[in-house]
Structure formats: C-alpha cells, structure tokens
C-alpha positions in Angstrom: 0.0 0.0 0.0 2.7 2.5 1.0 4.7 1.5 -2.1 1.7 2.2 -4.3 1.2 5.6 -2.7 4.9 6.4 -3.3 4.6 5.4 -6.9 1.6 7.6 -7.4 3.3 10.6 -5.7 6.4 10.1 -7.8 4.3 9.9 -11.0 2.4 13.1 -10.0 5.7 15.0 -9.3 7.3 13.7 -12.5 4.3 14.8 -14.5 4.3 18.2 -12.8 7.9 18.9 -13.4 7.7 17.5 -17.0 4.9 20.0 -17.7 6.8 22.9 -16.2 10.1 22.1 -17.8 8.9 21.0 -21.3 5.3 22.0 -22.0 4.8 25.1 -19.9 6.0 28.3 -21.6 6.2 31.4 -19.3 6.1 33.7 -22.4 2.5 32.7 -22.9 1.8 34.6 -19.7 3.8 37.7 -20.5 0.7 39.8 -21.1 -0.8 38.7 -17.7 2.4 39.7 -15.9 2.5 43.1 -17.6 -1.1 43.8 -16.8 -0.8 42.7 -13.2 2.3 44.9 -12.5 0.8 47.8 -14.5 -2.5 47.7 -12.6 -1.0 47.4 -9.1 1.6 50.1 -9.5 -0.5 52.3 -11.8 2.1 52.5 -14.5 2.7 51.2 -18.0 5.0 48.2 -17.6 6.3 46.6 -20.8 8.6 43.6 -21.3 10.3 44.0 -24.7 12.4 40.8 -24.5 11.7 37.2 -23.6 10.7 35.7 -20.2 12.5 32.7 -18.6 11.6 30.6 -15.6 14.4 29.7 -13.3 13.8 26.8 -10.9 15.9 26.8 -7.7 15.5 27.3 -4.0 13.4 30.3 -4.9 11.6 30.2 -8.3 12.4 33.3 -10.3 11.1 34.9 -13.5 13.7 36.6 -15.5 12.9 39.2 -18.2 15.2 41.0 -20.6 14.7 44.6 -21.8 11.8 46.3 -20.1 10.4 49.8 -19.8 8.2 51.6 -17.3 6.2 54.6 -18.4 3.6 56.9 -16.9 1.3 59.1 -19.1 3.6 58.0 -22.0 6.6 59.5 -20.2 9.6 57.2 -19.8 10.5 56.6 -16.2 12.8 53.5 -16.2 14.5 51.3 -18.7 16.3 48.1 -17.6 18.4 45.4 -19.2 17.2 42.7 -16.8 14.3 42.1 -14.4 14.1 39.3 -11.9 11.2 38.4 -9.6 10.7 35.7 -7.0 7.3 34.1 -7.5 5.1 31.1 -6.6 5.0 28.4 -9.3 1.6 27.1 -8.2 0.0 30.5 -8.6 1.7 31.1 -12.0 -0.1 27.9 -13.3 -3.4 29.5 -12.4 -2.5 32.7 -14.2 -1.6 34.7 -11.0 1.7 36.4 -10.2 2.4 37.1 -6.6 5.8 38.7 -6.4 7.8 38.3 -3.2 10.9 40.3 -4.3 12.3 41.8 -7.4 15.5 43.3 -8.9 16.5 45.5 -11.8 20.0 45.4 -13.4 21.7 48.0 -15.5 18.9 50.5 -15.5 18.3 54.1 -16.4 16.1 56.1 -14.1 14.9 59.2 -16.0 14.3 62.6 -14.5 17.5 63.1 -12.5 21.1 62.1 -12.2 21.8 61.0 -8.7 25.6 60.6 -9.0 26.0 63.9 -10.9 23.8 65.8 -8.4 26.0 64.6 -5.5 29.3 65.4 -7.2 28.0 68.9 -8.2 26.7 69.7 -4.6 29.9 68.4 -3.0 32.1 70.6 -5.3 29.9 73.7 -4.9 30.5 73.5 -1.2 34.2 73.1 -1.9 34.2 76.2 -4.1 34.5 74.4 -7.4 32.1 74.2 -10.3 31.3 70.8 -11.8 29.3 70.5 -15.0 27.0 67.5 -15.3 27.3 66.0 -18.7 24.1 63.9 -18.5 21.1 65.6 -16.9 18.5 63.2 -18.2 18.9 60.0 -16.2 20.7 58.1 -13.5 22.7 55.0 -14.4 21.6 52.4 -11.8 23.7 49.2 -11.6 21.3 47.3 -9.3 18.0 47.7 -7.5 16.8 45.0 -5.2 13.5 45.3 -3.2 11.1 43.3 -1.0 7.7 44.5 -0.1 3.9 43.9 0.0 0.7 45.6 -0.8 -1.4 46.9 2.1 -4.4 49.2 1.7 -3.5 49.8 -1.9 0.0 51.1 -0.9 3.2 49.2 -1.8 5.1 49.0 1.4 8.8 48.5 0.7 10.4 46.9 3.7 13.8 46.5 2.3 15.5 48.1 -0.8 19.1 48.0 -1.9 20.5 50.5 -4.4 23.8 50.6 -6.2 25.0 53.3 -8.7 28.5 53.9 -10.0 29.2 56.3 -7.1 26.8 55.1 -4.3 25.5 52.0 -2.6 22.9 52.0 0.1 19.8 50.4 1.6 16.6 51.7 3.0 12.8 51.4 3.1 9.7 53.3 2.0 6.4 53.2 0.2 4.8 53.8 -3.2 1.2 55.1 -3.5 -0.1 54.1 -6.9 -3.3 56.1 -6.5 -1.7 59.5 -6.2 1.4 58.4 -8.1 3.9 59.3 -5.3 7.0 57.7 -4.1 8.8 58.1 -0.7 12.0 56.2 0.0 14.5 56.8 2.8 17.9 55.3 2.6 21.4 55.4 4.1 24.2 55.3 1.5 27.9 55.5 1.3 30.5 56.6 -1.4 32.1 53.7 -3.2 35.9 53.7 -3.2 36.6 51.8 -6.5 39.8 53.1 -8.1 38.1 53.5 -11.5 35.5 55.8 -10.0 38.3 57.9 -8.4 40.1 58.2 -11.7 36.9 59.1 -13.6 36.0 62.0 -11.2 39.7 62.9 -10.4 39.8 66.1 -8.3 36.0 66.2 -8.2 35.8 62.8 -6.4 34.1 63.4 -2.9 36.9 61.9 -0.9 35.8 64.0 2.1 32.6 61.9 2.2 34.3 58.5 2.2 33.5 56.3 5.3 30.5 58.6 6.0 26.8 57.6 6.0 24.8 59.7 3.7 21.0 60.0 4.4 19.1 60.0 1.1 15.4 60.9 0.6 13.7 60.2 -2.7 10.2 61.7 -2.9 7.7 63.3 -5.2 5.6 62.0 -8.1 6.5 59.3 -10.7 7.4 61.7 -13.5 9.5 64.2 -11.5 11.0 62.6 -8.3 13.3 64.7 -6.1 16.4 63.5 -4.3 17.7 65.1 -1.2 21.2 64.2 0.1 22.2 66.0 3.3 25.7 66.7 2.1 26.0 70.3 3.4 25.0 69.3 6.9 27.4 66.4 6.9 30.3 68.5 5.6 29.6 71.2 8.2 29.6 68.7 11.0 32.9 67.1 9.8 34.5 70.5 9.5 33.6 71.4 13.0 35.0 68.1 14.2 38.2 68.6 12.2 38.6 72.2 13.6 38.0 71.0 17.1 40.5 68.1 16.6 43.1 70.5 15.2 42.6 73.0 18.0 43.1 70.2 20.6 46.2 69.0 18.8 47.6 72.5 18.6 47.0 73.0 22.3 48.7 69.7 23.1 51.7 70.7 21.0 52.0 74.0 22.8 51.9 72.3 26.2 54.4 69.7 25.0 56.7 72.5 23.7 56.4 74.5 27.0 57.2 71.4 29.1 60.1 70.6 26.9 61.5 74.1 27.1 61.3 74.1 30.9 63.2 70.7 30.9 65.9 72.2 28.7 66.3 75.2 31.1 66.5 73.0 34.2 68.9 70.5 32.5 71.6 72.4 30.7 73.4 69.3 29.6 
C-alpha cells in the first residue's frame, strides 16, 4: 500500500515537473504579468524581450529589456528584471511577487551621482558640469515588499549606482502616483571611480553615512542628500581636533623648554 502511494506521488511529481520544464511556456503569460504589475503600480509596464523561468530554492522569473512609463513619459529602462514568484500560482495565471530586482537600469528625470558630485564641489568652491542631466545610471536595485491598503510597502530596498551604494525602506502610493523612500548610503571607493572624477571625487565623504530621501511624483522625483549638513559637521569636528592637537603641541613644547632650562646638559 505504502509502495503504491509512493509510486503515485512520484508519478504526479514527475508529470508536474515535466509539464513545467517541457510543455509550460512562461512567455504565454507575459501579457498577464505586464497587466498585473501595471495595474497594481498604476504604471505602464512593458517587457520587450523574452521571459525565462528559473527553478531553484526560490523560483524566479527573468525578463530581458523592459520599460516603465507613466502618461507616456519614460521613467525607467532596464536590461534585466528578476522576480521571485510562486510556481503554483503562475499555473493559475496569477503572479504574486515576493521580491524583485532590476539590473543595468536608467532612471529618468534626475542624475543621482551627478547631483551629489555637483553639490559636493559647490561646497568646496569648485564648479562641476553634469554631462548627463536626463537620467541616473543604476547598476542594481533589489527590493522586497507587499501591498497593504492599496499602498506598496517597501520593507527592504538596496540600491547601487556607480558612485553610491545603500539600503533603506519606503512606500509607493499608486493612486496618487507618489514615491517616498528613505535610505542610508555611502560613497564607493573603487579606483576606476576615483580616476573618472579625479579632483571632483568626494573623498571627504568616504566612510560617511549619507542619508538620502527620494520623494515626489513618478514623473519628477526629487532626491535630497544632506551633504552640506554632513560636511559642516565634519568641518567642526576637524577644527576641534586641530585645536586640541595645537593645544597639546603647545603644552608639550612648553614642558620641553622648561626641561631644557633646568637641565643644561
């Protein structure tokens, strides 16, 4: 009896995986995935390339070449999109996404790296011209979240650009088309980045946590990095440190001079 049950279970599992691996084509459900994401986020989500289903510890959908628009205005282009999903729900035509990531993307409307470099150098008395003012080049975005009361709650988001890497949290309200993300970031210290920006590289901000706030509407988000506050604080600390060191040097010199007077040899 037990052997028969095992045979039946083995046959069911084999049939299931055979269907998934051989007969099931995730591209037949591309339209459903586009509509689901577009409706929930109140955007125009389009997959230009093919879909692939990757079976592993966490089943993932992989898509090449996608775009996100709002009111026919381009917001994001990405070379690769990955999403962790439930296989059983895909078979019923549903896509419940647990986490997602975008690789090699362009975020239109602002240049995050360029804005930071420009602000940093203005405070240093230098002028930096941003060559590209149309978009930010984003190497990687990874996010986990869930929908609650028609709001996408982002409980964990990781962001990496050429200059920055950070993590944070936030929320997206599809109904009023607003975004609000708070993150803590740091300047990357790759030698190629230093060579690219040369004297404009913000070395004064290395090993410093930079608070970042991204807010506003889909088409025109704003980014606020508290660079001036951080630099002012660091300057005060440096001035205080130099003052203490100067005082210590003076005391040391005075003590040494008194020793020299008392000990003529």
